[in-house]
Protein backbone atom coordinates (compact mmCIF):
# COMPACT_ATOMS: atom_id res chain seq x y z
CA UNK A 1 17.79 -71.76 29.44
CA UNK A 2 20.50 -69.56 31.46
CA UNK A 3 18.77 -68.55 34.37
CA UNK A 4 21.31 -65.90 35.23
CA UNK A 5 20.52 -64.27 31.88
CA UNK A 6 19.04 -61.26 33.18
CA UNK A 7 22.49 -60.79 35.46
CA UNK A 8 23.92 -56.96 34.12
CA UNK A 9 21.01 -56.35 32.36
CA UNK A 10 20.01 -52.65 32.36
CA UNK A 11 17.50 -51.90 29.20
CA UNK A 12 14.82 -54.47 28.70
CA UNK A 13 12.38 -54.01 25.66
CA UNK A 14 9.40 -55.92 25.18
CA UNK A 15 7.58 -56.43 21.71
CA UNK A 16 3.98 -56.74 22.82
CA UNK A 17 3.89 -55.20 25.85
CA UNK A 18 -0.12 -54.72 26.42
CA UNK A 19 -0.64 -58.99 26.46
CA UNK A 20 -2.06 -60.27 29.35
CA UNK A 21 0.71 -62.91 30.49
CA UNK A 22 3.28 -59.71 29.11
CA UNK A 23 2.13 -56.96 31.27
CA UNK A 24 2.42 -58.83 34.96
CA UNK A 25 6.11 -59.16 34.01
CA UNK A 26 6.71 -55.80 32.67
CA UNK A 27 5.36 -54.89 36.72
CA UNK A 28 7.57 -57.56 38.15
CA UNK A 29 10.63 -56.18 36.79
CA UNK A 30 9.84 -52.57 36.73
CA UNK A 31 10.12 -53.43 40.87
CA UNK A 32 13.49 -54.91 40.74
CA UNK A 33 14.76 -51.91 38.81
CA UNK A 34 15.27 -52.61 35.28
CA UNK A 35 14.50 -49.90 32.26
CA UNK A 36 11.99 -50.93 30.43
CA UNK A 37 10.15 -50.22 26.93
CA UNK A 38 7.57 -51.65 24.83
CA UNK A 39 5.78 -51.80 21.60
CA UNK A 40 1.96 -52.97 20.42
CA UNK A 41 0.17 -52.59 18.01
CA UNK A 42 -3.22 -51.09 19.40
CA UNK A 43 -4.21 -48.63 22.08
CA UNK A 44 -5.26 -50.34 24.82
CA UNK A 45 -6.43 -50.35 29.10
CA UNK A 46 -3.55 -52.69 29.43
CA UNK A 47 -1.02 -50.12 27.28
CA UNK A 48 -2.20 -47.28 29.56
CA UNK A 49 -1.35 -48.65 32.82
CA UNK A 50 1.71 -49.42 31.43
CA UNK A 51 2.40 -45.67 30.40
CA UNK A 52 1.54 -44.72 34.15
CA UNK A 53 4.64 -46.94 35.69
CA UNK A 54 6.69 -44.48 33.18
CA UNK A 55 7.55 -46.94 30.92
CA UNK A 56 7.82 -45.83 27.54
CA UNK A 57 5.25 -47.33 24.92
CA UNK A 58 5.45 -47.39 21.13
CA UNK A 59 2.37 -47.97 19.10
CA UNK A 60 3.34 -50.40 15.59
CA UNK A 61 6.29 -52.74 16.22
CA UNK A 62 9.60 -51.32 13.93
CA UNK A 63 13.34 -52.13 14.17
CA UNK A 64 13.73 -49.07 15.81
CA UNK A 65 12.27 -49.82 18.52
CA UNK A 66 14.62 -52.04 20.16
CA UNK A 67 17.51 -49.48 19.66
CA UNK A 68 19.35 -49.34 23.14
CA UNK A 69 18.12 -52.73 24.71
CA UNK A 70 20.52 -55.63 26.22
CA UNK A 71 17.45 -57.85 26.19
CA UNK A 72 14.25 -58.63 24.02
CA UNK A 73 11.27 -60.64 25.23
CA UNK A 74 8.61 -61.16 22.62
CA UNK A 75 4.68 -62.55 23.54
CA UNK A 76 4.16 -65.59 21.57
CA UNK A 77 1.61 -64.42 19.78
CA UNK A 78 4.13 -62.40 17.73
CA UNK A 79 4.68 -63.69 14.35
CA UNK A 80 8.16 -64.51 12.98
CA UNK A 81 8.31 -62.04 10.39
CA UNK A 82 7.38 -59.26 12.61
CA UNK A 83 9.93 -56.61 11.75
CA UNK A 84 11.11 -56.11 14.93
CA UNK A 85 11.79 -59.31 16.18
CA UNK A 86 13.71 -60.13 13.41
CA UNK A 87 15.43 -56.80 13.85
CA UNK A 88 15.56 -58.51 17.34
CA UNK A 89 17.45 -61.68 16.29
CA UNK A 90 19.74 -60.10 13.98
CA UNK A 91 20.97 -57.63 16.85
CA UNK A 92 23.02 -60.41 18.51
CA UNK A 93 20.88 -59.23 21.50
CA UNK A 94 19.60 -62.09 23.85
CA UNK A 95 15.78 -62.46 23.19
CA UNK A 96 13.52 -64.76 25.16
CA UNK A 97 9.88 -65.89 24.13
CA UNK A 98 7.48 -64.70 27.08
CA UNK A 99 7.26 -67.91 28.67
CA UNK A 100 11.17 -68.16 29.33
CA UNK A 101 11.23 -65.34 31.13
CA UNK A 102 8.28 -66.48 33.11
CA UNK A 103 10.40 -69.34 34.55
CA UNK A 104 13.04 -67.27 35.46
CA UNK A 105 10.78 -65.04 37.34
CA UNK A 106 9.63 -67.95 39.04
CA UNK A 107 12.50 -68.86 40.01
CA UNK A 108 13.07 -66.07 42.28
CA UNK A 109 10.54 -66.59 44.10
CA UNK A 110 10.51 -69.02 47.26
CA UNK A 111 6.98 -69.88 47.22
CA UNK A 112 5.83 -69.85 43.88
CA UNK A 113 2.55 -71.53 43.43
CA UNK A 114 2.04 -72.59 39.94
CA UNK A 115 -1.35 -73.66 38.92
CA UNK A 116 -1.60 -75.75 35.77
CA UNK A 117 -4.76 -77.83 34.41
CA UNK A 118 -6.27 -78.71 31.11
CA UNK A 119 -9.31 -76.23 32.22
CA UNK A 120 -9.58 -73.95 35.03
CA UNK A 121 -6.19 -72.28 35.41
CA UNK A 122 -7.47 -68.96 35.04
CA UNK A 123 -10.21 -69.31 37.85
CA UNK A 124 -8.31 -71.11 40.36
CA UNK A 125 -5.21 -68.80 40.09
CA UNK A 126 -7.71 -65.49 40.51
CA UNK A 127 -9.32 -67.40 43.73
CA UNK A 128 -6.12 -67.68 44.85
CA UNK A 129 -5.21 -64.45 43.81
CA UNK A 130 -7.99 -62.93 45.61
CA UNK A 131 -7.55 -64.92 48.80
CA UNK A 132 -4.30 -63.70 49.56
CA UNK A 133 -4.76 -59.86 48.94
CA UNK A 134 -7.92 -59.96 51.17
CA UNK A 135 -5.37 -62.06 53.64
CA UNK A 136 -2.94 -58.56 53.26
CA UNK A 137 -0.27 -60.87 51.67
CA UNK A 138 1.95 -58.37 49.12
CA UNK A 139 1.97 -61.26 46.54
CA UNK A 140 3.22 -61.32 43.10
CA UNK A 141 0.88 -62.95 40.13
CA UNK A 142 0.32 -63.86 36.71
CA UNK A 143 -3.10 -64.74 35.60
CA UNK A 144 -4.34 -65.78 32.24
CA UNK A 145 -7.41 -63.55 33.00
CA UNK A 146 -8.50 -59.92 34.46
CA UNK A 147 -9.06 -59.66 37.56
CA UNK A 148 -10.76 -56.73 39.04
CA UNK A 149 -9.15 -56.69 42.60
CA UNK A 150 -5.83 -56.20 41.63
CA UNK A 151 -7.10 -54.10 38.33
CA UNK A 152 -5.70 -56.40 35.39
CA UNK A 153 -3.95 -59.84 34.64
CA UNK A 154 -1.32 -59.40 37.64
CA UNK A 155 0.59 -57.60 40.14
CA UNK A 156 4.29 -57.17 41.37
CA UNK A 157 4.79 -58.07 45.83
CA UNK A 158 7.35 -57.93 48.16
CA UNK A 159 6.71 -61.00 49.68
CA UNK A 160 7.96 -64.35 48.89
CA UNK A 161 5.09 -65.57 47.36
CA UNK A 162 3.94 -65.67 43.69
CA UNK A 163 0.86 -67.12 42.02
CA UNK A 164 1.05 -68.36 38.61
CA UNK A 165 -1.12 -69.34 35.67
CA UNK A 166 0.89 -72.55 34.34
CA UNK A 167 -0.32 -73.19 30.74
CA UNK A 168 0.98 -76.98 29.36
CA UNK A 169 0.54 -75.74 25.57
CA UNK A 170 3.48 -76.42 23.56
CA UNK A 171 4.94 -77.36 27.34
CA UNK A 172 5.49 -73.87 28.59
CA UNK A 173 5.24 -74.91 32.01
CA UNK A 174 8.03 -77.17 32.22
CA UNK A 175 10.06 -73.98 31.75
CA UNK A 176 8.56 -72.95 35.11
CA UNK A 177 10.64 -73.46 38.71
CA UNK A 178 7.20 -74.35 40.92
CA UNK A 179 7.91 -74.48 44.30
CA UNK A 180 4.15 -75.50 44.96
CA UNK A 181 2.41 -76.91 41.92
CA UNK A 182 -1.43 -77.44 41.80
CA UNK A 183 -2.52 -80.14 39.05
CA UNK A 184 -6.41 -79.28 38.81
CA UNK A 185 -7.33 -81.70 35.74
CA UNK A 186 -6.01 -83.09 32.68
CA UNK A 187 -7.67 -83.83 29.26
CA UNK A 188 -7.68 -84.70 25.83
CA UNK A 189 -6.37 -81.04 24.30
CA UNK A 190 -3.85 -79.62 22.01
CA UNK A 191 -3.72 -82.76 20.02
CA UNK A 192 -1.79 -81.04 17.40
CA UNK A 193 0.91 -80.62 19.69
CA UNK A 194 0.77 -83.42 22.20
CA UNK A 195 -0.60 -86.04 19.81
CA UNK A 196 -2.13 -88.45 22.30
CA UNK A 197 -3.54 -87.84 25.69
CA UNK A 198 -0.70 -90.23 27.20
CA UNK A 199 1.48 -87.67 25.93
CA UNK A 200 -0.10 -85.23 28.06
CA UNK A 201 -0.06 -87.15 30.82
CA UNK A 202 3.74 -87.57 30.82
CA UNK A 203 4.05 -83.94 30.54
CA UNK A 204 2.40 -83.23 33.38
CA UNK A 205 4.45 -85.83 35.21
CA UNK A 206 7.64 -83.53 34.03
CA UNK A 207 5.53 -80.50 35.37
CA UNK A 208 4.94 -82.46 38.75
CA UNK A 209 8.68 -83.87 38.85
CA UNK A 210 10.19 -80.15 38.78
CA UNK A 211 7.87 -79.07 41.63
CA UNK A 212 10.54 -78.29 44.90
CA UNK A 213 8.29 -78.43 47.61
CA UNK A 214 4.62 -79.28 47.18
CA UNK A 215 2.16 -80.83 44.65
CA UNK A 216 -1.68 -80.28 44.67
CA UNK A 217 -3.71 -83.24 42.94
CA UNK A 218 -7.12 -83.65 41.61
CA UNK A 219 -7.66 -86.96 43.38
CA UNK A 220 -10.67 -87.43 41.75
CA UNK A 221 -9.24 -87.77 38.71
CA UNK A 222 -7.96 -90.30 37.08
CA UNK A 223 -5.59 -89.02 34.40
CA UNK A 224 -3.63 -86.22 37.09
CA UNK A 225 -3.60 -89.50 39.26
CA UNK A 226 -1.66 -91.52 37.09
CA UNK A 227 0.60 -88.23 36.12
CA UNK A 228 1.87 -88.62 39.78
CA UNK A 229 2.68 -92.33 39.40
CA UNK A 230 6.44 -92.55 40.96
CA UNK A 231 6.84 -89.13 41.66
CA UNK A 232 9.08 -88.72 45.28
CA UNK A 233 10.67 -86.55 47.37
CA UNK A 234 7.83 -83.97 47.63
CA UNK A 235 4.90 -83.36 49.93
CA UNK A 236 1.53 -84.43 48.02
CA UNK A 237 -2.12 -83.58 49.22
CA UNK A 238 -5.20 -84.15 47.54
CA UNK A 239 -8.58 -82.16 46.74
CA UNK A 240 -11.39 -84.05 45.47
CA UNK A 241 -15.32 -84.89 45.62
CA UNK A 242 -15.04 -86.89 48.48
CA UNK A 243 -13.84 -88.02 51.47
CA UNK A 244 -11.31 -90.27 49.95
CA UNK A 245 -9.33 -87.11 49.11
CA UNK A 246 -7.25 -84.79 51.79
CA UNK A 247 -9.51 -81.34 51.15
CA UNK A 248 -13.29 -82.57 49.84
CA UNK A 249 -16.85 -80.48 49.98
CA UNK A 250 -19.82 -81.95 52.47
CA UNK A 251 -23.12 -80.84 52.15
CA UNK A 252 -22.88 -78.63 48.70
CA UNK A 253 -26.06 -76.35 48.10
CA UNK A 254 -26.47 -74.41 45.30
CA UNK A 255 -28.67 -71.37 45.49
CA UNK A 256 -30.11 -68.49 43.31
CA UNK A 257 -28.29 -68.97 40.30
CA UNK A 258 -24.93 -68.33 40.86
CA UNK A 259 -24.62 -68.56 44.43
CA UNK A 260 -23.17 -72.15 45.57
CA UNK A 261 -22.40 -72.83 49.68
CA UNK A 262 -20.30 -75.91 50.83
CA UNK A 263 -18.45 -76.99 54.49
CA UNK A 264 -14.61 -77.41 53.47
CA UNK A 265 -13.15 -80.24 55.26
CA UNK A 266 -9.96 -81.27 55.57
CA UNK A 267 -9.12 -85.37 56.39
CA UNK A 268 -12.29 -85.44 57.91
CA UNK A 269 -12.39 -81.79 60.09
CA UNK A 270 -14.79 -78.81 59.08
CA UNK A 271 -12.69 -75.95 58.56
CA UNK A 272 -15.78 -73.63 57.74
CA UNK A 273 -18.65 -72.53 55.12
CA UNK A 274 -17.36 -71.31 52.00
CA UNK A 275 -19.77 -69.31 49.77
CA UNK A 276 -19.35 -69.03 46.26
CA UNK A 277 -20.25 -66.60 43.52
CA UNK A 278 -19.55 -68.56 40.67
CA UNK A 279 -21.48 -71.18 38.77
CA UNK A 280 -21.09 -75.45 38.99
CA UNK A 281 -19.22 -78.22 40.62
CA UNK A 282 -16.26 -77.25 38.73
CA UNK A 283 -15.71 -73.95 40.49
CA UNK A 284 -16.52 -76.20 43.72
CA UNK A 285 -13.25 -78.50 43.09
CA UNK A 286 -11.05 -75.34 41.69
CA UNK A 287 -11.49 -73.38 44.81
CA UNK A 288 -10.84 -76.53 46.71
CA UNK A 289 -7.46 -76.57 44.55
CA UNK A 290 -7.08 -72.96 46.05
CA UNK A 291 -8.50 -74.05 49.85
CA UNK A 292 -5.94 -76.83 49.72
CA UNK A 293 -3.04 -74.68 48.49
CA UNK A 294 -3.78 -71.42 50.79
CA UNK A 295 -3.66 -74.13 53.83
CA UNK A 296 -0.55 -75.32 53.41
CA UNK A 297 1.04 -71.81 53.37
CA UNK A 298 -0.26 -71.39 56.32
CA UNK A 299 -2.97 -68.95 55.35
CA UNK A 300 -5.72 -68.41 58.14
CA UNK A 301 -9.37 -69.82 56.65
CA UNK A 302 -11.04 -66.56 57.53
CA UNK A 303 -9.41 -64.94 54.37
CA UNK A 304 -10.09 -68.10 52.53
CA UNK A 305 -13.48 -67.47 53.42
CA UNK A 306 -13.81 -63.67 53.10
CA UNK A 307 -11.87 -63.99 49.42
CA UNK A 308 -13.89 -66.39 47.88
CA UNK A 309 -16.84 -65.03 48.87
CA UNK A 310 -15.66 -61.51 47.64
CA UNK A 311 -14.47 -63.21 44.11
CA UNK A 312 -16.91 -62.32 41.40
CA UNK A 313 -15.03 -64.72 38.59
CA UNK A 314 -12.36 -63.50 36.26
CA UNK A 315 -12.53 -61.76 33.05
CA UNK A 316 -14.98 -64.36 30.37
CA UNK A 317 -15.77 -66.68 32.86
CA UNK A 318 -19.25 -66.94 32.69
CA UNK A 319 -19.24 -63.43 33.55
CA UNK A 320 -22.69 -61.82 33.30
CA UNK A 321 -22.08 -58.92 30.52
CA UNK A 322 -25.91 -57.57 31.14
CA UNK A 323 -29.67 -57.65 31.48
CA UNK A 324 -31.90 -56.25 28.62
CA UNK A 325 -35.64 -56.61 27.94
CA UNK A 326 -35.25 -59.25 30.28
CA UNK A 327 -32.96 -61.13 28.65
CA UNK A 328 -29.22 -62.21 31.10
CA UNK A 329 -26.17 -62.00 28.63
CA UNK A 330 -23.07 -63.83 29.70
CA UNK A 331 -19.54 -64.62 28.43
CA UNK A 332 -17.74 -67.67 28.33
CA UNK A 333 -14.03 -68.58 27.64
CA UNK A 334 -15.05 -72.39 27.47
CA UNK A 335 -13.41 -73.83 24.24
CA UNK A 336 -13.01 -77.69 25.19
CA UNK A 337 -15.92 -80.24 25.42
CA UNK A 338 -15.05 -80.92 28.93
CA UNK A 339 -15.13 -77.12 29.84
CA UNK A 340 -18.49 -76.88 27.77
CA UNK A 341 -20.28 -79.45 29.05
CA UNK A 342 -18.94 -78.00 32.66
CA UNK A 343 -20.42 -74.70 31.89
CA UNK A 344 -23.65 -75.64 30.14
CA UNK A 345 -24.40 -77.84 32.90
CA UNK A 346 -24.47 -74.86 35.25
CA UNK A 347 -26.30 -72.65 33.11
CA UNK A 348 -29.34 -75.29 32.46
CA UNK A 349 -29.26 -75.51 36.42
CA UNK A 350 -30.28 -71.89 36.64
CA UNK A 351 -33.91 -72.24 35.34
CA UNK A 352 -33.76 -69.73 32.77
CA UNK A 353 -36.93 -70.22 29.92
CA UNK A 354 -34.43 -70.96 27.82
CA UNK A 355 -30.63 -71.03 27.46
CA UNK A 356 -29.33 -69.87 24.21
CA UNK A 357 -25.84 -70.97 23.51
CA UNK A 358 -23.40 -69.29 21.07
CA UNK A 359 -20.09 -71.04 20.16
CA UNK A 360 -17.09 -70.67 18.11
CA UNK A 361 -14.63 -73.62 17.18
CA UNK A 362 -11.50 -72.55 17.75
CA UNK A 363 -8.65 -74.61 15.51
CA UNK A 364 -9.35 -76.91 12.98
CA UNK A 365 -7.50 -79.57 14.27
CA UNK A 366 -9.26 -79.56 17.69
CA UNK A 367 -12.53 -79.49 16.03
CA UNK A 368 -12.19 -81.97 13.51
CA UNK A 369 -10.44 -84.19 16.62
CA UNK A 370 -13.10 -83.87 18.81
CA UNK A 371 -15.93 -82.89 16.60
CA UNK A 372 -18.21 -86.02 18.08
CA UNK A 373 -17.46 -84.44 21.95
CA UNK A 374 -18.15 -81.30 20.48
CA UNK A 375 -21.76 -82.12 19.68
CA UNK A 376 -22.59 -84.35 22.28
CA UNK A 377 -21.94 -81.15 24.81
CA UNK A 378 -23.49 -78.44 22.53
CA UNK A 379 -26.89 -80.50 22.30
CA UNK A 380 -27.03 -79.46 25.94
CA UNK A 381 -28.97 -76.28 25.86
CA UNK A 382 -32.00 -75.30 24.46
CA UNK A 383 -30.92 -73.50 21.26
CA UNK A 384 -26.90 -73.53 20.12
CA UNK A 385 -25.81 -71.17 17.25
CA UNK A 386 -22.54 -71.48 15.88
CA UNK A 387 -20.13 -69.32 14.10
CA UNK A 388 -17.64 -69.95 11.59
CA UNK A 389 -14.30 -72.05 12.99
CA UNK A 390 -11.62 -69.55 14.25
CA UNK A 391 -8.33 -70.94 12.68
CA UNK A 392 -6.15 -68.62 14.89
CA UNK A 393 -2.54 -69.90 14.01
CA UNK A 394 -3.66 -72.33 11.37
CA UNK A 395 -4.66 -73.20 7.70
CA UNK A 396 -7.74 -75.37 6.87
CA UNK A 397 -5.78 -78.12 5.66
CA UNK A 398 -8.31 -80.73 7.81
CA UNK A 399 -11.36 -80.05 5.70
CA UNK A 400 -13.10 -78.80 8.50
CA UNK A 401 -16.17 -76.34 8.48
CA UNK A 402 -18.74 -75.29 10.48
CA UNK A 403 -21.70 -77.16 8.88
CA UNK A 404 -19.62 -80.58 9.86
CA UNK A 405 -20.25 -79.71 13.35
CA UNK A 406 -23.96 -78.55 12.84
CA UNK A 407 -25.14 -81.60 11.06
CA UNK A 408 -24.36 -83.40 14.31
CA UNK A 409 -26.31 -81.55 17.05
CA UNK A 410 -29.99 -81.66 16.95
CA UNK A 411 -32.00 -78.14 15.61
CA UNK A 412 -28.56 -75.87 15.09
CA UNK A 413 -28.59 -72.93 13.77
CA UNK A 414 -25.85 -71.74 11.55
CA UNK A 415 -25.28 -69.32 8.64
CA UNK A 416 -23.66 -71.36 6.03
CA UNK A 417 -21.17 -69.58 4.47
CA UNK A 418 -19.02 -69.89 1.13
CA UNK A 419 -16.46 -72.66 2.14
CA UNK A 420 -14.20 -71.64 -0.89
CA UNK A 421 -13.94 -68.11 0.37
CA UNK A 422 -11.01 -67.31 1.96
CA UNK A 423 -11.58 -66.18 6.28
CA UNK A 424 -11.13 -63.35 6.67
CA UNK A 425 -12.48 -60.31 9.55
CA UNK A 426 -15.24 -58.79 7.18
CA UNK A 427 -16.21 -62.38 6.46
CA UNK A 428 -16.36 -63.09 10.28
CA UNK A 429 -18.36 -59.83 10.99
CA UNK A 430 -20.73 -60.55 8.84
CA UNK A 431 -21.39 -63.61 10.49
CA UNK A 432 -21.28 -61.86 13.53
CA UNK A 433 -23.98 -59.85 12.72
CA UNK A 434 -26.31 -62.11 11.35
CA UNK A 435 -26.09 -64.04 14.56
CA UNK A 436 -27.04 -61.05 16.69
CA UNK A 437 -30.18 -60.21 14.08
CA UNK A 438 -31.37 -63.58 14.96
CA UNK A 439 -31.03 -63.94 18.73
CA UNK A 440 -32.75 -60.85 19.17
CA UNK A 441 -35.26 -61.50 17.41
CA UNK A 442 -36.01 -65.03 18.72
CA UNK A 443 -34.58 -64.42 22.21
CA UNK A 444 -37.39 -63.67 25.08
CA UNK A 445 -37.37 -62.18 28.37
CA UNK A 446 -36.68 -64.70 31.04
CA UNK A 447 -34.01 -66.33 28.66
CA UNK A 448 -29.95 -67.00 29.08
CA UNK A 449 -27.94 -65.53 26.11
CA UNK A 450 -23.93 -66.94 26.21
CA UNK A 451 -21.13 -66.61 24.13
CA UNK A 452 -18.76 -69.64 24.47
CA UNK A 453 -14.84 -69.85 23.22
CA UNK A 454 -11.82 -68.70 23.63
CA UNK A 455 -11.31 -66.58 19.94
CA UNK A 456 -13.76 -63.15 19.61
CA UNK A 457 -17.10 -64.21 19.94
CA UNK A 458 -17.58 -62.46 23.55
CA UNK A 459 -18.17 -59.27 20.70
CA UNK A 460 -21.31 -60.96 19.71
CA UNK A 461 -22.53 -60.78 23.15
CA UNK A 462 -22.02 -56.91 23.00
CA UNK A 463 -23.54 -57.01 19.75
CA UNK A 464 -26.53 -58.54 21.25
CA UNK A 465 -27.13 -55.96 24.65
CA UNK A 466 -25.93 -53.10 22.07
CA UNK A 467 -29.18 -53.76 19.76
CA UNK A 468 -31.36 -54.32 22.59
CA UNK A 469 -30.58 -51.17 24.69
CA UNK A 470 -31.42 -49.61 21.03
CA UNK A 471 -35.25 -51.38 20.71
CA UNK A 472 -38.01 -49.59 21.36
């Protein structure tokens, strides 16, 4: 990848503008001074913001719309036969995919902190987010996730320093230039791509390897551990569960729910009390991650302190949607066993009657790979309801359904549905509904409703408050 690509580059379009990891980089280069334009397919927040920083939006994606540009960038969530990027590639106009452009951005930065991890990217990059705007630091960032104090998925700074969400799929962070790189966890996922879990390791030691300055490590666990095995040349501190790390939590409370308070200390010094609004021993080690990586930039602990107490979680994690007839509804972006059994955890912690869990598979190839860790972590609340599997980018060719999953956790409820019957969204909505009919009418006050995975099943949870607000 030419770094120097975007050298005399005047008219940049972008196919997919409104996407959450597309929009911080429309911002970033709207500063430096490039034209830009876009195209999506649906009206959106996300589009509208957009339209106020006078870039030009157009609404369906057509050949015509590149007309003028000296470089493309395309989300990958585009499809190849998308009409305009292969109007795109037939231009003989450079076009990057979104996370190539990404690394270049990086790249100008000199203190780019990229935050990678098989689960809790999107957290730890808003804490960190959050810490340095309440510190008055004009950062850049791109975050997997909304965030509401900078009012979306990222922001353009003056300063030299840039947070970034670093996602390993397909290994679309090695295309990243980190100059600080925080390594929060790493775990059996995206087995269709990586294939084994040692193959994820070594990725991760790539990741680690191209870090300039600085690398962040879990040193609790054992897998980003061994990622780091003869790595040199760069500064490494550790965050962890105990003392045997750099940056560890003493005397962890948790309190009311969602309120958790623990003294950071650092090799063995109390830097201060750091409350926390968000639920589990997770978000303890991820804000660790972001205590640990704030410290070295020299950020003073007050604003560690003051963000993190200030940060009400990011966009779908486990963030409380509403309260009806008694009943708390939450939303979840936990698709993994490990991030399940994370979240669950915290949720059966918070004495609610009872703790209804909704979840929907996402892939067929991650649930028919980890379909036994799958139903070990879903027979952890009190009632789980699942929906159909989400097959996103791929075709049942693994023989996978729904009722494979069921069979294995103890009193599941699903809606079986006709497994010759081609998926489709009338098919899902159906299934939506029937899901919503029957939590609301089993559902009591007292009683923890949450929608779990990373796909659409957060509109169940509206569903759900929608019919409730509506019952006499």
């Amino acid at each position: 990848m030419d770094i120097n690509i975007l050298n005399g580059k005047k008219h940049i379009h972008f196919i997919g503008i409104g996407g959450s990891g597309m929009y911080p980089l429309a911002q970033i280069l709207h500063t430096q001074g490039y034209y830009l334009t876009g195209s999506d397919n649906n009206e959106t927040e996300t589009l509208d913001a957009v339209r106020k920083m006078g870039i030009p939006v157009f609404i369906g994606q057509r050949a015509e719309n590149i007309e003028g540009a000296d470089l493309i960038v395309f989300s990958a969530a585009i499809m190849d036969d998308n009409p305009e990027l292969m109007a795109s590639r037939a231009s003989g106009v450079p076009v990057l995919e979104r996370s190539e452009l990404l690394g270049i951005v990086t790249s100008w930065y000199s203190n780019a902190v990229c935050v990678s991890g098989t689960h809790g990217k999107t957290t730890t990059t808003s804490m960190l987010t959050q810490i340095f705007r309440t510190g008055d630091v004009d950062i850049s960032a791109v975050i997997g996730g909304k965030l509401d104090c900078i009012g979306g998925s990222g922001r353009a700074g003056s300063s030299d320093v840039m947070i970034c969400e670093s996602c390993e799929f397909r290994d679309t962070f090695l295309r990243l230039f980190p100059d600080i790189s925080v390594i929060l966890n790493i775990d059996a996922d995206h087995l269709d791509y990586f294939g084994t879990l040692e193959n994820i390791i070594k990725s991760f030691h790539k990741f680690a390897e191209n870090t300039s300055k600085c690398i962040i490590v879990n040193g609790s666990d054992a897998n980003s551990m061994k990622a780091l095995e003869g790595i040199s040349g760069k500064e490494i501190i550790t965050f962890g569960r105990d003392d045997s790390c750099d940056f560890y939590p003493e005397n962890v409370k948790h309190e009311n729910g969602l309120l958790t308070t623990y003294d950071a200390m650092y090799r063995g010094e109390k830097l201060g009390t750091v409350t926390l609004h968000v639920a589990g021993i997770h978000n303890v080690l991820n804000s660790l991650a972001a205590v640990a990586a704030a410290h070295y930039l020299g950020l003073d602990f007050k604003f560690v302190q003051q963000g993190l107490a200030e940060f009400r979680g990011a966009k779908r994690r486990f963030e409380k949607l509403g309260y009806e007839k008694g009943i708390t509804v939450v939303d979840d972006y936990a698709h993994h066993p490990t991030e399940l059994e994370a979240t669950l955890n915290a949720a059966m912690e918070m004495k609610f009657n009872n703790v209804w869990a909704i979840f929907q598979p996402f892939t067929f190839s991650r649930t028919k790979i980890l379909l036994d860790d799958f139903a070990r972590v879903l027979a952890i609340p009190d009632h789980t309801i699942l929906t159909d599997i989400m097959g996103s980018r791929e075709k049942n060719t693994f023989g996978i359904f729904t009722r494979h999953l069921a069979e294995k956790i103890p009193n599941c409820i699903w809606f079986p549905q006709d497994e010759s019957v081609e998926w489709t969204d009338e098919r899902k909505y159906e299934n939506f509904g029937q899901i919503c009919d029957y939590v609301c009418e089993h559902a009591r006050s007292g009683d923890l409703v949450i929608t779990l995975g990373c796909g659409d099943a957060y509109k169940i949870s509206r569903m759900i408050l929608k019919r409730l607000s509506e019952e006499e």
